[in-house]
mmCIF file of C-alpha atoms and ligand atoms in Angstrom:
data_model
loop_
_atom_site.group_PDB
_atom_site.id
_atom_site.type_symbol
_atom_site.label_atom_id
_atom_site.label_comp_id
_atom_site.label_asym_id
_atom_site.label_seq_id
_atom_site.Cartn_x
_atom_site.Cartn_y
_atom_site.Cartn_z
ATOM 1 C CA UNK A 1 96.434 83.524 120.427
ATOM 2 C CA UNK A 2 92.825 83.098 120.539
ATOM 3 C CA UNK A 3 90.923 86.110 118.813
ATOM 4 C CA UNK A 4 87.469 84.682 119.586
ATOM 5 C CA UNK A 5 87.646 84.263 123.546
ATOM 6 C CA UNK A 6 85.306 86.679 125.162
ATOM 7 C CA UNK A 7 84.664 88.258 121.607
ATOM 8 C CA UNK A 8 87.137 91.048 122.120
ATOM 9 C CA UNK A 9 90.275 91.933 120.326
ATOM 10 C CA UNK A 10 93.201 90.150 121.896
ATOM 11 C CA UNK A 11 96.734 91.888 122.440
ATOM 12 C CA UNK A 12 100.291 90.924 123.699
ATOM 13 C CA UNK A 13 100.883 93.609 126.145
ATOM 14 C CA UNK A 14 104.451 93.782 128.290
ATOM 15 C CA UNK A 15 104.451 93.755 132.090
ATOM 16 C CA UNK A 16 106.354 97.163 132.675
ATOM 17 C CA UNK A 17 106.159 96.948 136.474
ATOM 18 C CA UNK A 18 105.223 94.631 139.313
ATOM 19 C CA UNK A 19 105.079 95.366 143.056
ATOM 20 C CA UNK A 20 103.350 94.267 146.144
ATOM 21 C CA UNK A 21 100.879 97.006 147.322
ATOM 22 C CA UNK A 22 99.437 95.025 150.265
ATOM 23 C CA UNK A 23 99.643 91.916 152.055
ATOM 24 C CA UNK A 24 98.737 89.415 149.474
ATOM 25 C CA UNK A 25 98.260 92.136 146.679
ATOM 26 C CA UNK A 26 100.209 92.655 143.718
ATOM 27 C CA UNK A 27 100.305 95.382 141.307
ATOM 28 C CA UNK A 28 100.881 95.158 137.626
ATOM 29 C CA UNK A 29 101.269 97.641 134.901
ATOM 30 C CA UNK A 30 100.628 96.646 131.128
ATOM 31 C CA UNK A 31 101.717 98.491 128.157
ATOM 32 C CA UNK A 32 101.721 98.046 124.277
ATOM 33 C CA UNK A 33 105.136 96.919 123.219
ATOM 34 C CA UNK A 34 106.037 100.127 121.202
ATOM 35 C CA UNK A 35 104.796 102.318 124.537
ATOM 36 C CA UNK A 36 101.955 103.422 122.032
ATOM 37 C CA UNK A 37 98.032 103.917 122.577
ATOM 38 C CA UNK A 38 96.100 100.825 123.832
ATOM 39 C CA UNK A 39 92.541 100.466 122.858
ATOM 40 C CA UNK A 40 90.467 102.869 125.038
ATOM 41 C CA UNK A 41 88.740 102.057 128.309
ATOM 42 C CA UNK A 42 86.039 103.673 130.732
ATOM 43 C CA UNK A 43 86.153 103.828 134.462
ATOM 44 C CA UNK A 44 84.896 100.457 135.574
ATOM 45 C CA UNK A 45 86.549 98.777 132.804
ATOM 46 C CA UNK A 46 88.067 95.330 133.300
ATOM 47 C CA UNK A 47 90.690 93.436 131.023
ATOM 48 C CA UNK A 48 90.387 89.510 130.623
ATOM 49 C CA UNK A 49 94.238 87.892 130.693
ATOM 50 C CA UNK A 50 95.476 84.384 130.019
ATOM 51 C CA UNK A 51 97.179 83.425 133.178
ATOM 52 C CA UNK A 52 99.865 81.074 133.061
ATOM 53 C CA UNK A 53 98.075 78.116 134.087
ATOM 54 C CA UNK A 54 96.383 78.735 130.554
ATOM 55 C CA UNK A 55 92.924 79.980 132.141
ATOM 56 C CA UNK A 56 91.605 83.317 131.850
ATOM 57 C CA UNK A 57 90.544 85.979 134.459
ATOM 58 C CA UNK A 58 89.341 89.551 134.498
ATOM 59 C CA UNK A 59 90.758 92.160 136.541
ATOM 60 C CA UNK A 60 89.351 95.673 136.752
ATOM 61 C CA UNK A 61 91.598 98.504 135.509
ATOM 62 C CA UNK A 62 92.365 100.879 138.548
ATOM 63 C CA UNK A 63 94.359 103.448 136.508
ATOM 64 C CA UNK A 64 92.868 106.678 135.234
ATOM 65 C CA UNK A 65 90.685 105.983 131.736
ATOM 66 C CA UNK A 66 92.200 109.370 130.065
ATOM 67 C CA UNK A 67 95.776 107.552 130.264
ATOM 68 C CA UNK A 68 96.201 105.830 126.881
ATOM 69 C CA UNK A 69 99.175 104.086 127.155
ATOM 70 C CA UNK A 70 98.837 101.572 129.900
ATOM 71 C CA UNK A 71 96.311 99.753 132.275
ATOM 72 C CA UNK A 72 97.114 99.119 135.981
ATOM 73 C CA UNK A 73 95.722 95.990 137.842
ATOM 74 C CA UNK A 74 95.942 94.910 141.275
ATOM 75 C CA UNK A 75 95.697 91.286 141.698
ATOM 76 C CA UNK A 76 94.631 89.379 145.283
ATOM 77 C CA UNK A 77 96.354 86.214 145.853
ATOM 78 C CA UNK A 78 93.093 84.252 146.429
ATOM 79 C CA UNK A 79 94.121 81.134 148.605
ATOM 80 C CA UNK A 80 91.212 78.507 148.097
ATOM 81 C CA UNK A 81 90.394 79.825 144.800
ATOM 82 C CA UNK A 82 90.437 78.381 141.540
ATOM 83 C CA UNK A 83 94.036 79.340 141.183
ATOM 84 C CA UNK A 84 94.072 81.914 138.385
ATOM 85 C CA UNK A 85 95.292 84.690 140.853
ATOM 86 C CA UNK A 86 98.210 82.702 142.344
ATOM 87 C CA UNK A 87 99.212 81.503 138.976
ATOM 88 C CA UNK A 88 99.193 85.272 137.865
ATOM 89 C CA UNK A 89 101.089 86.461 140.972
ATOM 90 C CA UNK A 90 103.569 83.839 140.607
ATOM 91 C CA UNK A 91 104.211 83.287 137.182
ATOM 92 C CA UNK A 92 104.109 86.908 135.650
ATOM 93 C CA UNK A 93 107.207 89.022 136.279
ATOM 94 C CA UNK A 94 108.299 92.503 134.656
ATOM 95 C CA UNK A 95 109.170 92.106 131.185
ATOM 96 C CA UNK A 96 107.068 89.419 130.197
ATOM 97 C CA UNK A 97 104.847 89.484 127.615
ATOM 98 C CA UNK A 98 100.721 88.324 128.299
ATOM 99 C CA UNK A 99 97.728 87.866 126.355
ATOM 100 C CA UNK A 100 95.138 90.615 127.253
ATOM 101 C CA UNK A 101 91.630 91.101 125.647
ATOM 102 C CA UNK A 102 90.450 94.605 124.808
ATOM 103 C CA UNK A 103 88.828 96.263 127.679
ATOM 104 C CA UNK A 104 85.239 95.708 128.298
ATOM 105 C CA UNK A 105 82.904 97.509 130.674
ATOM 106 C CA UNK A 106 79.901 95.951 132.983
ATOM 107 C CA UNK A 107 80.290 98.321 135.679
ATOM 108 C CA UNK A 108 79.780 101.708 133.517
ATOM 109 C CA UNK A 109 80.013 105.103 136.019
ATOM 110 C CA UNK A 110 76.969 106.997 135.097
ATOM 111 C CA UNK A 111 78.368 110.191 134.078
ATOM 112 C CA UNK A 112 74.856 111.909 134.677
ATOM 113 C CA UNK A 113 74.327 110.857 138.527
ATOM 114 C CA UNK A 114 75.032 114.043 140.708
ATOM 115 C CA UNK A 115 76.926 112.567 143.136
ATOM 116 C CA UNK A 116 78.098 108.876 143.995
ATOM 117 C CA UNK A 117 78.133 106.555 147.102
ATOM 118 C CA UNK A 118 81.062 104.009 146.627
ATOM 119 C CA UNK A 119 81.371 100.782 148.639
ATOM 120 C CA UNK A 120 84.302 98.696 148.156
ATOM 121 C CA UNK A 121 85.004 95.713 150.281
ATOM 122 C CA UNK A 122 89.025 94.639 149.880
ATOM 123 C CA UNK A 123 90.105 94.076 146.396
ATOM 124 C CA UNK A 124 87.001 95.721 145.017
ATOM 125 C CA UNK A 125 88.469 98.886 145.224
ATOM 126 C CA UNK A 126 90.142 98.556 142.044
ATOM 127 C CA UNK A 127 87.189 99.398 139.781
ATOM 128 C CA UNK A 128 86.196 102.051 142.020
ATOM 129 C CA UNK A 129 89.913 103.627 142.446
ATOM 130 C CA UNK A 130 89.476 104.150 138.556
ATOM 131 C CA UNK A 131 86.197 106.007 139.006
ATOM 132 C CA UNK A 132 87.432 108.173 141.996
ATOM 133 C CA UNK A 133 90.455 108.915 139.729
ATOM 134 C CA UNK A 134 88.242 109.768 136.848
ATOM 135 C CA UNK A 135 85.934 111.998 138.829
ATOM 136 C CA UNK A 136 88.642 113.736 140.635
ATOM 137 C CA UNK A 137 90.423 114.691 137.332
ATOM 138 C CA UNK A 138 87.396 115.821 135.242
ATOM 139 C CA UNK A 139 83.644 116.642 136.797
ATOM 140 C CA UNK A 140 84.991 117.203 140.416
ATOM 141 C CA UNK A 141 81.443 115.357 141.116
ATOM 142 C CA UNK A 142 81.029 114.845 145.104
ATOM 143 C CA UNK A 143 81.216 111.097 146.276
ATOM 144 C CA UNK A 144 81.491 109.378 149.279
ATOM 145 C CA UNK A 145 83.669 106.112 149.390
ATOM 146 C CA UNK A 146 83.257 103.526 152.093
ATOM 147 C CA UNK A 147 86.180 101.533 151.660
ATOM 148 C CA UNK A 148 85.817 98.191 153.896
ATOM 149 C CA UNK A 149 89.048 95.933 154.547
ATOM 150 C CA UNK A 150 90.229 93.579 157.469
ATOM 151 C CA UNK A 151 93.451 95.405 158.559
ATOM 152 C CA UNK A 152 95.439 98.492 157.406
ATOM 153 C CA UNK A 153 98.349 95.862 156.197
ATOM 154 C CA UNK A 154 95.660 94.271 153.777
ATOM 155 C CA UNK A 155 94.539 97.812 152.483
ATOM 156 C CA UNK A 156 95.621 98.266 149.044
ATOM 157 C CA UNK A 157 96.240 102.290 147.949
ATOM 158 C CA UNK A 158 95.908 103.070 151.433
ATOM 159 C CA UNK A 159 97.986 106.387 151.492
ATOM 160 C CA UNK A 160 96.753 107.603 147.944
ATOM 161 C CA UNK A 161 92.977 106.966 149.039
ATOM 162 C CA UNK A 162 93.598 108.602 152.401
ATOM 163 C CA UNK A 163 94.944 111.817 150.638
ATOM 164 C CA UNK A 164 91.815 111.790 148.194
ATOM 165 C CA UNK A 165 89.572 113.218 151.362
ATOM 166 C CA UNK A 166 88.891 116.815 150.463
ATOM 167 C CA UNK A 167 85.951 119.168 150.219
ATOM 168 C CA UNK A 168 83.947 117.060 147.475
ATOM 169 C CA UNK A 169 84.913 113.667 149.046
ATOM 170 C CA UNK A 170 84.001 111.979 151.903
ATOM 171 C CA UNK A 171 86.224 109.013 152.586
ATOM 172 C CA UNK A 172 85.486 106.265 155.424
ATOM 173 C CA UNK A 173 87.977 103.382 155.689
ATOM 174 C CA UNK A 174 86.757 100.442 158.307
ATOM 175 C CA UNK A 175 88.900 97.638 159.277
ATOM 176 C CA UNK A 176 86.792 94.463 160.877
ATOM 177 C CA UNK A 177 89.907 92.695 162.007
ATOM 178 C CA UNK A 178 88.130 89.599 160.629
ATOM 179 C CA UNK A 179 85.350 89.741 163.004
ATOM 180 C CA UNK A 180 82.107 90.179 161.494
ATOM 181 C CA UNK A 181 80.709 91.697 164.632
ATOM 182 C CA UNK A 182 83.234 94.484 163.662
ATOM 183 C CA UNK A 183 81.426 94.928 160.355
ATOM 184 C CA UNK A 184 80.849 98.359 159.239
ATOM 185 C CA UNK A 185 77.256 99.480 159.527
ATOM 186 C CA UNK A 186 76.146 100.892 155.900
ATOM 187 C CA UNK A 187 72.126 101.088 156.702
ATOM 188 C CA UNK A 188 72.341 104.973 157.986
ATOM 189 C CA UNK A 189 74.495 105.561 154.228
ATOM 190 C CA UNK A 190 71.415 103.840 152.426
ATOM 191 C CA UNK A 191 68.399 104.211 154.497
ATOM 192 C CA UNK A 192 67.256 107.549 152.709
ATOM 193 C CA UNK A 193 67.355 107.238 149.050
ATOM 194 C CA UNK A 194 68.732 109.899 146.972
ATOM 195 C CA UNK A 195 69.839 111.223 143.407
ATOM 196 C CA UNK A 196 72.960 109.570 144.096
ATOM 197 C CA UNK A 197 74.510 106.566 142.543
ATOM 198 C CA UNK A 198 75.716 103.683 144.366
ATOM 199 C CA UNK A 199 78.681 101.687 143.264
ATOM 200 C CA UNK A 200 79.237 98.306 145.218
ATOM 201 C CA UNK A 201 82.263 95.893 144.350
ATOM 202 C CA UNK A 202 83.358 93.493 146.826
ATOM 203 C CA UNK A 203 82.648 89.885 148.253
ATOM 204 C CA UNK A 204 79.580 88.151 148.010
ATOM 205 C CA UNK A 205 78.260 88.682 151.669
ATOM 206 C CA UNK A 206 79.081 92.630 151.167
ATOM 207 C CA UNK A 207 77.326 92.703 147.761
ATOM 208 C CA UNK A 208 74.335 90.806 149.327
ATOM 209 C CA UNK A 209 73.918 93.232 152.144
ATOM 210 C CA UNK A 210 74.196 96.285 149.940
ATOM 211 C CA UNK A 211 71.394 94.499 147.720
ATOM 212 C CA UNK A 212 69.224 93.851 150.508
ATOM 213 C CA UNK A 213 69.528 97.377 151.602
ATOM 214 C CA UNK A 214 69.319 99.217 148.647
ATOM 215 C CA UNK A 215 65.800 97.787 147.739
ATOM 216 C CA UNK A 216 64.020 100.520 147.993
ATOM 217 C CA UNK A 217 66.358 102.617 145.848
ATOM 218 C CA UNK A 218 65.816 103.193 142.134
ATOM 219 C CA UNK A 219 67.074 99.789 140.200
ATOM 220 C CA UNK A 220 69.010 101.834 137.946
ATOM 221 C CA UNK A 221 70.878 104.048 140.671
ATOM 222 C CA UNK A 222 72.409 100.792 142.105
ATOM 223 C CA UNK A 223 75.646 99.136 140.412
ATOM 224 C CA UNK A 224 77.317 95.680 141.388
ATOM 225 C CA UNK A 225 80.589 94.335 140.034
ATOM 226 C CA UNK A 226 81.924 91.362 141.937
ATOM 227 C CA UNK A 227 85.121 90.040 140.054
ATOM 228 C CA UNK A 228 87.224 88.485 142.837
ATOM 229 C CA UNK A 229 84.351 87.605 144.860
ATOM 230 C CA UNK A 230 83.445 84.341 146.638
ATOM 231 C CA UNK A 231 80.880 83.687 144.249
ATOM 232 C CA UNK A 232 83.790 82.080 142.070
ATOM 233 C CA UNK A 233 85.422 80.259 144.567
ATOM 234 C CA UNK A 234 85.083 76.438 144.310
ATOM 235 C CA UNK A 235 83.138 75.323 147.411
ATOM 236 C CA UNK A 236 83.539 72.290 149.848
ATOM 237 C CA UNK A 237 80.797 70.344 148.131
ATOM 238 C CA UNK A 238 81.703 70.529 144.679
ATOM 239 C CA UNK A 239 82.117 67.275 143.110
ATOM 240 C CA UNK A 240 83.163 66.063 139.195
ATOM 241 C CA UNK A 241 80.202 65.900 136.671
ATOM 242 C CA UNK A 242 79.781 65.453 132.992
ATOM 243 C CA UNK A 243 78.840 68.037 130.518
ATOM 244 C CA UNK A 244 77.105 66.724 126.894
ATOM 245 C CA UNK A 245 77.489 69.279 124.213
ATOM 246 C CA UNK A 246 74.374 68.400 121.930
ATOM 247 C CA UNK A 247 75.346 70.046 118.792
ATOM 248 C CA UNK A 248 78.526 68.085 118.639
ATOM 249 C CA UNK A 249 77.540 64.776 120.599
ATOM 250 C CA UNK A 250 80.632 65.129 122.954
ATOM 251 C CA UNK A 251 80.879 64.907 126.515
ATOM 252 C CA UNK A 252 83.549 66.013 128.986
ATOM 253 C CA UNK A 253 84.359 65.551 132.313
ATOM 254 C CA UNK A 254 84.059 68.991 134.419
ATOM 255 C CA UNK A 255 86.339 68.409 137.574
ATOM 256 C CA UNK A 256 86.092 70.200 140.945
ATOM 257 C CA UNK A 257 88.262 73.656 140.300
ATOM 258 C CA UNK A 258 87.144 73.846 136.630
ATOM 259 C CA UNK A 259 84.210 75.551 135.271
ATOM 260 C CA UNK A 260 81.944 74.048 131.838
ATOM 261 C CA UNK A 261 83.508 77.165 130.178
ATOM 262 C CA UNK A 262 87.336 76.379 130.929
ATOM 263 C CA UNK A 263 86.819 72.712 130.033
ATOM 264 C CA UNK A 264 85.121 73.638 126.791
ATOM 265 C CA UNK A 265 87.668 76.006 125.880
ATOM 266 C CA UNK A 266 90.618 73.386 127.074
ATOM 267 C CA UNK A 267 88.892 71.178 124.199
ATOM 268 C CA UNK A 268 89.009 73.899 121.509
ATOM 269 C CA UNK A 269 85.211 74.775 121.986
ATOM 270 C CA UNK A 270 84.729 78.398 122.924
ATOM 271 C CA UNK A 271 81.768 80.165 123.784
ATOM 272 C CA UNK A 272 81.112 84.068 124.219
ATOM 273 C CA UNK A 273 81.845 85.337 127.915
ATOM 274 C CA UNK A 274 82.672 88.466 129.724
ATOM 275 C CA UNK A 275 82.635 88.581 133.428
ATOM 276 C CA UNK A 276 83.104 85.143 134.085
ATOM 277 C CA UNK A 277 81.443 85.295 137.601
ATOM 278 C CA UNK A 278 77.867 84.831 137.023
ATOM 279 C CA UNK A 279 76.630 88.670 136.592
ATOM 280 C CA UNK A 280 76.511 89.503 133.010
ATOM 281 C CA UNK A 281 74.605 86.950 131.343
ATOM 282 C CA UNK A 282 77.219 86.548 128.122
ATOM 283 C CA UNK A 283 77.454 82.967 128.592
ATOM 284 C CA UNK A 284 73.823 81.859 129.161
ATOM 285 C CA UNK A 285 73.194 78.618 127.375
ATOM 286 C CA UNK A 286 70.243 76.306 127.091
ATOM 287 C CA UNK A 287 69.906 73.346 129.220
ATOM 288 C CA UNK A 288 68.048 70.423 127.562
ATOM 289 C CA UNK A 289 68.413 67.895 130.618
ATOM 290 C CA UNK A 290 69.568 67.551 134.134
ATOM 291 C CA UNK A 291 70.260 68.963 137.406
ATOM 292 C CA UNK A 292 72.174 72.143 137.557
ATOM 293 C CA UNK A 293 73.630 73.910 140.787
ATOM 294 C CA UNK A 294 73.128 77.649 139.585
ATOM 295 C CA UNK A 295 75.538 79.923 141.175
ATOM 296 C CA UNK A 296 74.891 82.815 138.958
ATOM 297 C CA UNK A 297 73.245 86.048 139.908
ATOM 298 C CA UNK A 298 71.921 86.700 136.567
ATOM 299 C CA UNK A 299 68.862 84.104 136.143
ATOM 300 C CA UNK A 300 65.571 84.228 137.525
ATOM 301 C CA UNK A 301 63.975 81.573 139.065
ATOM 302 C CA UNK A 302 61.869 80.919 135.988
ATOM 303 C CA UNK A 303 64.525 81.169 133.590
ATOM 304 C CA UNK A 304 66.992 78.228 135.456
ATOM 305 C CA UNK A 305 64.434 75.906 134.663
ATOM 306 C CA UNK A 306 65.777 75.552 131.056
ATOM 307 C CA UNK A 307 69.226 78.168 131.298
ATOM 308 C CA UNK A 308 72.441 78.013 133.086
ATOM 309 C CA UNK A 309 75.300 80.283 132.842
ATOM 310 C CA UNK A 310 78.283 78.295 131.815
ATOM 311 C CA UNK A 311 81.012 80.226 133.507
ATOM 312 C CA UNK A 312 80.260 79.523 136.916
ATOM 313 C CA UNK A 313 77.043 76.966 137.433
ATOM 314 C CA UNK A 314 77.933 73.401 137.924
ATOM 315 C CA UNK A 315 75.811 70.213 137.269
ATOM 316 C CA UNK A 316 75.179 67.009 139.243
ATOM 317 C CA UNK A 317 75.864 63.479 137.512
ATOM 318 C CA UNK A 318 75.366 64.486 133.794
ATOM 319 C CA UNK A 319 73.719 67.576 132.288
ATOM 320 C CA UNK A 320 73.285 68.270 128.255
ATOM 321 C CA UNK A 321 73.535 71.561 126.977
ATOM 322 C CA UNK A 322 73.006 73.247 123.902
ATOM 323 C CA UNK A 323 76.333 74.036 122.685
HETATM 324 S S1 FES B 401 80.296 85.403 131.359
HETATM 325 FE FE1 FES B 401 79.223 86.770 132.579
HETATM 326 S S2 FES B 401 77.567 85.665 133.334
HETATM 327 FE FE2 FES B 401 78.949 83.942 132.496
#
């Protein structure tokens, strides 16, 4: 067990249930060996798991945060991703014991908001489902949910979410059938700023669109989470490069499909991280030399001149970093 990974305490948890809940989406229930209490989490939290291939992935917890004896996650098989989700779905079975970091939350539900607008694209429903379950079981504050997916067969928790429609909740489920021309128009929802807080989780194009449409909203009222988005996928023009760690005077090759952070870890060099998708800022690292292909959503243009996020950004040729 690597206690330092992600700077969170880690635990061995038992997989007590797995089941497919939609095309390409598998649900996993995790509990302590003795069935006792687990470290607390709050709505929107995620856990970091070590997948059978040895890499680490973050998955949002989708059960109600008031449940103290289990974490439930749903994992989408990301064909064309970095392989973590496939390793997890194919390699983890009921009864297995897996290495899990204590929950962390980069997508906190602001409990002071009078109402909420939730926008979920595909598997981005998972943290939002935890929020809705929490709200329905506690304050009962009103919310709107826009759940945007390709088709009914690929929509996780479909029946449960349909049943959540009620006096304090307005639920819209939209399928685009894979055709961008059928994309749901969110502008009428976001055109007029209100006192609501917006929570959006889903693929990169959806989050970019919501970001563009909420520029006139108060900054503190618009929240994004992008686990599972295309941001962390390899792109066709990825090439291997060399990273030189100045402090230890060592160099590693970073192949296509692995990040700087993953390569460092595989050589026993650890670094703090959390989201591992370029959004939280935890893995910020000084760039000493070289050209970086920045892929994060955290650094400003100015900051990019001398920093990079090693969980996601890549280099060209050789880069040197302050590690
Ligand atoms: S770990 Fe969050 S930006 Fe790298």
